[in-house]
mmCIF file of C-alpha atoms in Angstrom:
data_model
loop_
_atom_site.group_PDB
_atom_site.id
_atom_site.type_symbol
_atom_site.label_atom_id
_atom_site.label_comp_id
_atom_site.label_asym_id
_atom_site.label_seq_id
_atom_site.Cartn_x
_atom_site.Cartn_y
_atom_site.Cartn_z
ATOM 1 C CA UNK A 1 -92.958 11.117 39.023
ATOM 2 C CA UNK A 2 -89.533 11.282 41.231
ATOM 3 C CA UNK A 3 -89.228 13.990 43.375
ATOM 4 C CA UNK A 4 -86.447 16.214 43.784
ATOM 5 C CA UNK A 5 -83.270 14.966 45.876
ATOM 6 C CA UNK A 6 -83.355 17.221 48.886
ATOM 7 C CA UNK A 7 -79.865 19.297 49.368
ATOM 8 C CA UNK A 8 -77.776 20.019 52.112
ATOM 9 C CA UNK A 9 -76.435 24.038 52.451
ATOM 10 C CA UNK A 10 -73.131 24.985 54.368
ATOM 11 C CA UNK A 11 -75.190 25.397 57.463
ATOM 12 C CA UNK A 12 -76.068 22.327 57.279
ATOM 13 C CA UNK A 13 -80.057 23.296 56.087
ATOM 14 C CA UNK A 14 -81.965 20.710 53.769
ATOM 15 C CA UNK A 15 -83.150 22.512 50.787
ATOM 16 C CA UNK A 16 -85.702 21.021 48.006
ATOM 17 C CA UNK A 17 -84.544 21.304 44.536
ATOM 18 C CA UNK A 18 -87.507 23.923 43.495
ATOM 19 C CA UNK A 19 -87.012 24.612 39.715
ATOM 20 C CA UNK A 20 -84.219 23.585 37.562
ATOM 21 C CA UNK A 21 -82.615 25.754 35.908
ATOM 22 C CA UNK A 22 -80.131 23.706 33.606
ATOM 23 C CA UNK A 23 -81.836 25.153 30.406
ATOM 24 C CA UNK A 24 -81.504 28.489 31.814
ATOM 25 C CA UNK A 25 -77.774 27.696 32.163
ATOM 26 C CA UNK A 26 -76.972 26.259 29.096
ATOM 27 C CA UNK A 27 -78.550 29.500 27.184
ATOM 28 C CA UNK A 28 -76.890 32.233 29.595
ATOM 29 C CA UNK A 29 -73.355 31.270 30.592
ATOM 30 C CA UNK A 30 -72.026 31.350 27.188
ATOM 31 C CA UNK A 31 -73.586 34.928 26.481
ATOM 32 C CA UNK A 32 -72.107 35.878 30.165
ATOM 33 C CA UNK A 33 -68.612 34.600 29.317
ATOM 34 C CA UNK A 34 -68.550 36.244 25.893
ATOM 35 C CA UNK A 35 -69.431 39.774 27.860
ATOM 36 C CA UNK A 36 -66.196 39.522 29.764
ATOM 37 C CA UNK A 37 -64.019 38.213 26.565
ATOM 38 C CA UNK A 38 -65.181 41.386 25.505
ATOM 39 C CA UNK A 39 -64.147 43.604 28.377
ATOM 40 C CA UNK A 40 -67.151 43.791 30.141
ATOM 41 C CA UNK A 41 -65.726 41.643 33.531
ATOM 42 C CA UNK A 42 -67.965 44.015 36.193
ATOM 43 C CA UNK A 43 -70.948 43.036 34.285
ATOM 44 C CA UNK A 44 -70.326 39.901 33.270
ATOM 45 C CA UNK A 45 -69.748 39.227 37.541
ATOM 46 C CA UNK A 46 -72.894 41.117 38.066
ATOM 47 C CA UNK A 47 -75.320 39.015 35.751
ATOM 48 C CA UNK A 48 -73.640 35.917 37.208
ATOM 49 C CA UNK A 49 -74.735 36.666 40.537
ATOM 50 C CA UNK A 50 -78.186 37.167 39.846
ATOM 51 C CA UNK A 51 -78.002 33.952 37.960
ATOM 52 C CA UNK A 52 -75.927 32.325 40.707
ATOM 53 C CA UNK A 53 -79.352 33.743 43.293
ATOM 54 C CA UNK A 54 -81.910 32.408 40.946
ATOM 55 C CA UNK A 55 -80.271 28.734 40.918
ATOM 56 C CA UNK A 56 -79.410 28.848 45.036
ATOM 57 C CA UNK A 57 -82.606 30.060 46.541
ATOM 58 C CA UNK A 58 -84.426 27.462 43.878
ATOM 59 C CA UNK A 59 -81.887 24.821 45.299
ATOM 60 C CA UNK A 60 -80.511 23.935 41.899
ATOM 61 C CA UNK A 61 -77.421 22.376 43.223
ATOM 62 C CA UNK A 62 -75.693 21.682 39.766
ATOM 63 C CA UNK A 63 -76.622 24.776 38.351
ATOM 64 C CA UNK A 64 -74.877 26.578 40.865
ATOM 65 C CA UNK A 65 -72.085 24.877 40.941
ATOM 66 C CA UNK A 66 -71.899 25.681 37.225
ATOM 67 C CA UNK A 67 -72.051 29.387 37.826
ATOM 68 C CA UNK A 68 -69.648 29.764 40.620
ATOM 69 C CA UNK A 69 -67.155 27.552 38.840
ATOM 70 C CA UNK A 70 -67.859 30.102 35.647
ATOM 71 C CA UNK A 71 -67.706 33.143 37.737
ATOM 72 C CA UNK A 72 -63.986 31.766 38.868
ATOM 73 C CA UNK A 73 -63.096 30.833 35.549
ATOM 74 C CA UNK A 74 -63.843 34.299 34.340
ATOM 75 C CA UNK A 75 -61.550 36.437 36.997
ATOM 76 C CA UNK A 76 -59.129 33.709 36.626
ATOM 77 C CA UNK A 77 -58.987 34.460 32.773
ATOM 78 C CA UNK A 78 -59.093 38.185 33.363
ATOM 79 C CA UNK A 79 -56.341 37.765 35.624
ATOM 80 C CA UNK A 80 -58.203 39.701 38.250
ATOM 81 C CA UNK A 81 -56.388 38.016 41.425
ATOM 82 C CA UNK A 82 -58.203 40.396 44.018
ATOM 83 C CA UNK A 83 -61.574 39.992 42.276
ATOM 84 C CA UNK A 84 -60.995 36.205 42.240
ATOM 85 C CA UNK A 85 -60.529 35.790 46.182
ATOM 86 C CA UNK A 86 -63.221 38.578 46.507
ATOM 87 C CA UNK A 87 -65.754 36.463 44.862
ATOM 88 C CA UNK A 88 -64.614 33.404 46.616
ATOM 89 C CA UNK A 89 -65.324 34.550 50.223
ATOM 90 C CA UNK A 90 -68.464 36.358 49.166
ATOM 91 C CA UNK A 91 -69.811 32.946 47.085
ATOM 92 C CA UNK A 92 -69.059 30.454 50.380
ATOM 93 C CA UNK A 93 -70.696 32.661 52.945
ATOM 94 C CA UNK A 94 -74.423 33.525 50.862
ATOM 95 C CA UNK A 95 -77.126 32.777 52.825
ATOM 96 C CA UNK A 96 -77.987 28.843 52.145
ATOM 97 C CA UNK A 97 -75.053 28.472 49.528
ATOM 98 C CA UNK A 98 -75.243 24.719 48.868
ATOM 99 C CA UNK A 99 -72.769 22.500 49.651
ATOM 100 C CA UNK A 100 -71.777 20.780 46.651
ATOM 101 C CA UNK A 101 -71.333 23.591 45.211
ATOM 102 C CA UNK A 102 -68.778 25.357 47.467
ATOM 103 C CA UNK A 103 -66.923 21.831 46.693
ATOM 104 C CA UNK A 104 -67.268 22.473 43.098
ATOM 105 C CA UNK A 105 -65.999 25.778 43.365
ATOM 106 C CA UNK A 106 -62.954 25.137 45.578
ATOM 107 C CA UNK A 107 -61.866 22.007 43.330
ATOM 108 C CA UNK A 108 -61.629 24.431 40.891
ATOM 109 C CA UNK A 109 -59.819 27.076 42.356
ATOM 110 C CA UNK A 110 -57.469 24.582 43.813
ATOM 111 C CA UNK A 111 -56.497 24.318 39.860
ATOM 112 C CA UNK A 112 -55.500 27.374 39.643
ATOM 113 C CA UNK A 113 -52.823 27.760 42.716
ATOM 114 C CA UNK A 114 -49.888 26.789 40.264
ATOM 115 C CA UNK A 115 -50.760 28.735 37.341
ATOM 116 C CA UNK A 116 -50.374 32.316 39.339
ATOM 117 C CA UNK A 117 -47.275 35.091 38.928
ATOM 118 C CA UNK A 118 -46.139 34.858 42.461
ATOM 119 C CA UNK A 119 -45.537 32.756 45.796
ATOM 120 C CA UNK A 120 -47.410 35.765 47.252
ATOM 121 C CA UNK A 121 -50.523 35.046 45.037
ATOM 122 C CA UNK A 122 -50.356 31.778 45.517
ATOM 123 C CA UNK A 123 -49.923 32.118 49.420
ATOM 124 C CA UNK A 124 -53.096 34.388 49.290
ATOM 125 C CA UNK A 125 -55.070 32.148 47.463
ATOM 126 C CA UNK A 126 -54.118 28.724 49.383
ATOM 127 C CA UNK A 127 -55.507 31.130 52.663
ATOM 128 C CA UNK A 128 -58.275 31.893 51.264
ATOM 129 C CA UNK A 129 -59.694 28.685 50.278
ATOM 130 C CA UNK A 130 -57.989 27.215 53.705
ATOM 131 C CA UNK A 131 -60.179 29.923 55.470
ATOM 132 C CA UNK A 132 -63.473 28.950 53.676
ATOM 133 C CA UNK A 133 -63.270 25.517 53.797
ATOM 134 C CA UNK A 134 -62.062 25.553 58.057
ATOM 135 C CA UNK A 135 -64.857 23.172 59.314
ATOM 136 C CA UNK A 136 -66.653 22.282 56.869
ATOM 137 C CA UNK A 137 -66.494 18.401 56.584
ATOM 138 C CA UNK A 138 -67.737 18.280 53.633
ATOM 139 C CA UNK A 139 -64.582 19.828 52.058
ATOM 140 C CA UNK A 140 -62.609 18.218 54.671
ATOM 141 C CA UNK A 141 -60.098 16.030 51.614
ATOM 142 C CA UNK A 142 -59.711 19.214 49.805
ATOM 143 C CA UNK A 143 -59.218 21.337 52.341
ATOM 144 C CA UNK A 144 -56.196 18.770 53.492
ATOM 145 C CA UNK A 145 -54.807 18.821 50.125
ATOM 146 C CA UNK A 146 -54.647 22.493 49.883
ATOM 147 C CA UNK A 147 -52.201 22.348 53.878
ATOM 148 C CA UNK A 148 -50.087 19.767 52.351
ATOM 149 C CA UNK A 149 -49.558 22.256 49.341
ATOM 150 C CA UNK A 150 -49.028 24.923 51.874
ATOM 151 C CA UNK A 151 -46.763 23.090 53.855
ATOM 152 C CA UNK A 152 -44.653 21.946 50.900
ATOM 153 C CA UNK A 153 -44.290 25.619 49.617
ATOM 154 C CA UNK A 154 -43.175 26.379 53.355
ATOM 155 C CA UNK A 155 -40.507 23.408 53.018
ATOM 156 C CA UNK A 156 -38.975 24.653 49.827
ATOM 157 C CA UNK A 157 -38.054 28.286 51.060
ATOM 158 C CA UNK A 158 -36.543 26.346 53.822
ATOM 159 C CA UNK A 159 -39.313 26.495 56.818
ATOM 160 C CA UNK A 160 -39.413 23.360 57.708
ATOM 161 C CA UNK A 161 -40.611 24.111 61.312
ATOM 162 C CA UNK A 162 -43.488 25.965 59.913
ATOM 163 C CA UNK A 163 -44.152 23.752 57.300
ATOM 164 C CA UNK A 164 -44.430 20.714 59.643
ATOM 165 C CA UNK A 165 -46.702 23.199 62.067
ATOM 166 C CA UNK A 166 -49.091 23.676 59.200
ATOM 167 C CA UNK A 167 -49.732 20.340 58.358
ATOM 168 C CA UNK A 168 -49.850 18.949 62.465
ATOM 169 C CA UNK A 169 -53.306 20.610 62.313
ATOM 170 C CA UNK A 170 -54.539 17.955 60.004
ATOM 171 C CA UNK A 171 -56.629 14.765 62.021
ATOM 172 C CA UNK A 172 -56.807 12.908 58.693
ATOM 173 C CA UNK A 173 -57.176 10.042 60.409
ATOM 174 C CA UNK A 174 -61.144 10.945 61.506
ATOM 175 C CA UNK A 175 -61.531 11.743 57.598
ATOM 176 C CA UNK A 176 -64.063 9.266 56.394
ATOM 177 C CA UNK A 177 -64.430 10.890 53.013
ATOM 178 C CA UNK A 178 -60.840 10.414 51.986
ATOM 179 C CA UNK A 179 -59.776 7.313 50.473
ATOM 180 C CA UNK A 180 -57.330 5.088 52.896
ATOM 181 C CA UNK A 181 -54.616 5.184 50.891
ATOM 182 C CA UNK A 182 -54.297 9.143 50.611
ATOM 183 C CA UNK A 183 -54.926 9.222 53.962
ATOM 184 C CA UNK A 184 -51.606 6.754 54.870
ATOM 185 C CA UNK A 185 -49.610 8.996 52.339
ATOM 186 C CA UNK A 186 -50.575 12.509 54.211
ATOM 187 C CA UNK A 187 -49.710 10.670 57.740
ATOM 188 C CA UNK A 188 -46.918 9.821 56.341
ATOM 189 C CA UNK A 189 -45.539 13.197 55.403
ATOM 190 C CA UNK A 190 -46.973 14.305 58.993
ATOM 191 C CA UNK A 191 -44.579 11.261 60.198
ATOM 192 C CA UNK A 192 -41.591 12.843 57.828
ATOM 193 C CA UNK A 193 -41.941 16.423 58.830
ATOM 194 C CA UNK A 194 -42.092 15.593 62.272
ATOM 195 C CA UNK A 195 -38.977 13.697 62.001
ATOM 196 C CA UNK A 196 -37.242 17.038 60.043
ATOM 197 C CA UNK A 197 -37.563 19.285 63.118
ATOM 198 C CA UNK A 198 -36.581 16.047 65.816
ATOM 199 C CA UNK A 199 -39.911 15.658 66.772
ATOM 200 C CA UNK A 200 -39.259 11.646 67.789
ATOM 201 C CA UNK A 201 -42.228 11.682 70.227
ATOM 202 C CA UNK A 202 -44.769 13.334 67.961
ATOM 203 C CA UNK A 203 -43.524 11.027 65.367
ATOM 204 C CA UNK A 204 -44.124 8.196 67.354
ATOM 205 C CA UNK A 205 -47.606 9.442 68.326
ATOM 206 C CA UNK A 206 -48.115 10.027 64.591
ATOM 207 C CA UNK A 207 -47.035 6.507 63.384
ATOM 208 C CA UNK A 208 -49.333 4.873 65.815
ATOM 209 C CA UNK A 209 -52.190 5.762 63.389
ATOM 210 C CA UNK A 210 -51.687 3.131 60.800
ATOM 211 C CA UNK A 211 -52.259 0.273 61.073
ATOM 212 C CA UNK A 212 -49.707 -2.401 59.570
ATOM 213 C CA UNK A 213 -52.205 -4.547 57.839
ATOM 214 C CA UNK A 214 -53.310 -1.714 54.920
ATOM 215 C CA UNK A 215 -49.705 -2.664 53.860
ATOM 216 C CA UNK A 216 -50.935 -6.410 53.037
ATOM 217 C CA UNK A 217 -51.669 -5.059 49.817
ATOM 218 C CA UNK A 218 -49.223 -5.441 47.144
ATOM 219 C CA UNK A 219 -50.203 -2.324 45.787
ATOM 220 C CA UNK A 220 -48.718 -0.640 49.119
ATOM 221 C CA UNK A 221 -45.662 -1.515 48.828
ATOM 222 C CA UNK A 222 -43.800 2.080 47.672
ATOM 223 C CA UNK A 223 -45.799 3.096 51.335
ATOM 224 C CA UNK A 224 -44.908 0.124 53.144
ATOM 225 C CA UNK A 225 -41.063 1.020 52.597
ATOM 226 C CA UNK A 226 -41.335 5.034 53.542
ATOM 227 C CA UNK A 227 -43.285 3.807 56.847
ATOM 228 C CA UNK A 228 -40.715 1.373 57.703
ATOM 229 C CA UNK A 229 -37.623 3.897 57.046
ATOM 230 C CA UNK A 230 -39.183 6.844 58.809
ATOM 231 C CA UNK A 231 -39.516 4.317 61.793
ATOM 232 C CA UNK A 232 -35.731 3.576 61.321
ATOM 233 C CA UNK A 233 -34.781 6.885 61.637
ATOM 234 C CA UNK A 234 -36.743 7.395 64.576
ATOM 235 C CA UNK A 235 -36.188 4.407 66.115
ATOM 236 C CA UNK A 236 -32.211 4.992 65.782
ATOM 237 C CA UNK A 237 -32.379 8.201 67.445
ATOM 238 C CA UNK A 238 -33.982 6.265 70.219
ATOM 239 C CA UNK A 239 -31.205 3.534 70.169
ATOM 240 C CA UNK A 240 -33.941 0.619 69.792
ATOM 241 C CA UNK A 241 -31.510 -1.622 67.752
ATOM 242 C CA UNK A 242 -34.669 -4.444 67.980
ATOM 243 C CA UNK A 243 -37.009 -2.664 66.427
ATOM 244 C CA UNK A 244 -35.155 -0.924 63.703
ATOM 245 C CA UNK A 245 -33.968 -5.018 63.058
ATOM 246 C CA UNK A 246 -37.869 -5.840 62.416
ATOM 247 C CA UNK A 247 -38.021 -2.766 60.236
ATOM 248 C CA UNK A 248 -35.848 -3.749 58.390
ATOM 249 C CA UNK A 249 -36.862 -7.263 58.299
ATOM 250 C CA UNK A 250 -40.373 -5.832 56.818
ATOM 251 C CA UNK A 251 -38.749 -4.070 54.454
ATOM 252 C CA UNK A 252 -37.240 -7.454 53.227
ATOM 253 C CA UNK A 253 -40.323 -8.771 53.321
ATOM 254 C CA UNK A 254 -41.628 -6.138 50.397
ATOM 255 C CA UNK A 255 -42.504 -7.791 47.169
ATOM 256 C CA UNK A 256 -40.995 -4.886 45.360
ATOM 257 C CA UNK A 257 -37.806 -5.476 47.123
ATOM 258 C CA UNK A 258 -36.635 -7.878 43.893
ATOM 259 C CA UNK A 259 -32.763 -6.338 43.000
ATOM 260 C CA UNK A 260 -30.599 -8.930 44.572
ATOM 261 C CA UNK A 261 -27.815 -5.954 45.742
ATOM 262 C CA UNK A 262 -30.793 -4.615 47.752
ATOM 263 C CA UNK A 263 -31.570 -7.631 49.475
ATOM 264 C CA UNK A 264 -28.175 -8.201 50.613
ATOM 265 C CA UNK A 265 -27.730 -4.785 51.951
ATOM 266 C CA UNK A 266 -31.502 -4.958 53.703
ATOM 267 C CA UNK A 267 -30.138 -8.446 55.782
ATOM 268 C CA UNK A 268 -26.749 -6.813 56.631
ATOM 269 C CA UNK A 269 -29.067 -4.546 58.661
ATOM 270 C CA UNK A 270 -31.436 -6.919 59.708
ATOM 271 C CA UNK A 271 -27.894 -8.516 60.922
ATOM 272 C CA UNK A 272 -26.053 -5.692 62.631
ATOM 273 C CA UNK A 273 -29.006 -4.290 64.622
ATOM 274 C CA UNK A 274 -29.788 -7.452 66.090
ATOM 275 C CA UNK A 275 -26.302 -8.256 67.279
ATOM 276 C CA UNK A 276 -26.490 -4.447 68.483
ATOM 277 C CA UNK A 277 -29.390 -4.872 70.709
ATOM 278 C CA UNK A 278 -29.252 -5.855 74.126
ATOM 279 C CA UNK A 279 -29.340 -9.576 75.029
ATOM 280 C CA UNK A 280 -32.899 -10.728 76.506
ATOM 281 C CA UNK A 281 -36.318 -13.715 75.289
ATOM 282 C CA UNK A 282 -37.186 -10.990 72.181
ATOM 283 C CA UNK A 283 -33.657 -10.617 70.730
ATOM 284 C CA UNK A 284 -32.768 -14.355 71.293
ATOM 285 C CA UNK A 285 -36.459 -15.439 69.928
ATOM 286 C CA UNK A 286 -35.851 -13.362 66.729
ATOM 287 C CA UNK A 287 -32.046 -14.463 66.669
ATOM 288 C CA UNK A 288 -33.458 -17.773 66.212
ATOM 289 C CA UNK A 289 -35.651 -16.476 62.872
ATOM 290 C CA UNK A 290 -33.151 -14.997 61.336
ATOM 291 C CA UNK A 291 -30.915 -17.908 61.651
ATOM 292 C CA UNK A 292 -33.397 -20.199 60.228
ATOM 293 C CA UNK A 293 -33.436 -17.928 56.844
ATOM 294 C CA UNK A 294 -31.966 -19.116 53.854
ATOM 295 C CA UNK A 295 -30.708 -15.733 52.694
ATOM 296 C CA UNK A 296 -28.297 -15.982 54.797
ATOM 297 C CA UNK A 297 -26.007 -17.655 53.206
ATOM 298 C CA UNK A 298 -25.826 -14.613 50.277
ATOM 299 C CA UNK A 299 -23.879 -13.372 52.963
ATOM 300 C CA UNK A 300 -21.912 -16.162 54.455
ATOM 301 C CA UNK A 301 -19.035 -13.367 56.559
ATOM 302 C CA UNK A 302 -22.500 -11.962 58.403
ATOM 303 C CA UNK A 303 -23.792 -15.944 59.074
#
């Protein structure tokens, strides 16, 4: 006979899987949910925390995720907002609350942010979950998600300081649970926000955390082409007319790049920043390249 996957807690504690209490689940959560449809939210809340102690302390991680997510679910539908953030600090900080489900229950929360009344709400919940997820690794991607939501919100009322503050607190480059490619998009936006409040060395610092060859992939290309303008408008502020030529020589170099109009204006760059830059064995090397490309001759006057 298997035995029971050991589980992890918040604090980090392994914890047996002692009884399973599925069946128990399956037969009470729909008798607890129909108590608050009919009114009865306190007790409802009440008989899901016992529930929710039976299934933690017997280190039924599933179970519990199933209860905390139906506890949510319930003040959600009630539309009990204080109740609902209540609940969430109280659920994250039990005594040996296990980890997967804190994730469980934070994924779902996370659903709710754009359903609520108010900016004020919504504020209140992003903080909350931001607060109860602050070092845990294991809800490290969406704890990230939730800053780039708050950051965004922060952008749209016109804080773009604030907004680009919020979101500098991110390291998603030591993330290794996040995939690679939503890691390059949320550097990016840390690139673009920097640029917004003339942050050129940050953004430079930033920037330094990809590397090049993730944009190989085909599949990169919409990335490829934000990374490569952000660099042009930092790279202009900086006057580096040779770099901002490669740039926009990798941009060229983009499969997606396929409109002929687009290609044309793309080389007229590539063109004018490297006449712009200063003569020396780099900007004479790369003269050469260019000269040797055939798509020059789309645009004989800049030959």
């Amino acid at each position: 006979m298997n035995e029971p996957m050991p589980m992890a807690t918040g604090s980090g504690e392994i914890v047996k899987m002692e009884v399973d209490y599925s069946v128990t689940c399956d037969e009470t959560l729909p008798v607890i949910e129909k108590t608050a449809k009919d009114g009865k939210l306190e007790q409802a809340i009440s008989d899901l925390l016992v529930l929710e102690k039976q299934t933690r302390t017997g280190g039924d991680m599933i179970s519990t995720g199933r209860v905390l997510v139906t506890l949510a679910q319930i003040c959600f539908e009630a539309k009990n907002w204080p109740l609902l953030i209540e609940q969430i600090v109280v659920l994250t900080k039990r005594r040996g609350q296990l980890k997967q489900a804190i994730v469980k229950l934070v994924q779902e929360v996370s659903t709710y942010i754009d359903q609520l009344p108010s900016k004020d709400l919504q504020y209140d919940l992003i903080n909350t979950l931001r607060t109860v997820t602050e070092g845990k690794i294991y809800v490290e991607v969406e704890r990230a998600r939730l800053t780039l939501k708050l950051a965004r919100m922060k952008e749209s009322e016109g804080k773009i300081v604030e907004g680009a503050n919020i979101l500098q607190e991110l390291q998603v480059e030591t993330y290794g649970s996040m995939e690679k490619k939503e890691k390059v998009e949320l550097i990016l936006e840390q690139m673009r926000y920097c640029l917004a409040k003339n942050d050129y060395i940050r953004t430079q610092i930033i920037s330094k955390k990809i590397n090049i060859k993730f944009f190989e992939d085909e599949s990169t290309n919409d990335l490829k082409i934000k990374f490569y303008t952000l660099m042009i408008e930092m790279d202009e502020h900086e006057g580096s007319y040779l770099s901002i030529c490669r740039h926009y020589r990798a941009i060229l170099a983009t499969p997606s790049i396929q409109c002929d109009e687009k290609k044309k204006k793309i080389l007229r760059s590539v063109v004018l920043y490297l006449i712009l830059s200063p003569y020396d064995n780099e900007q004479s090397d790369l003269l050469h390249r260019v000269l040797q490309d055939r798509a020059l001759e789309t645009i004989p006057s800049f030959k």
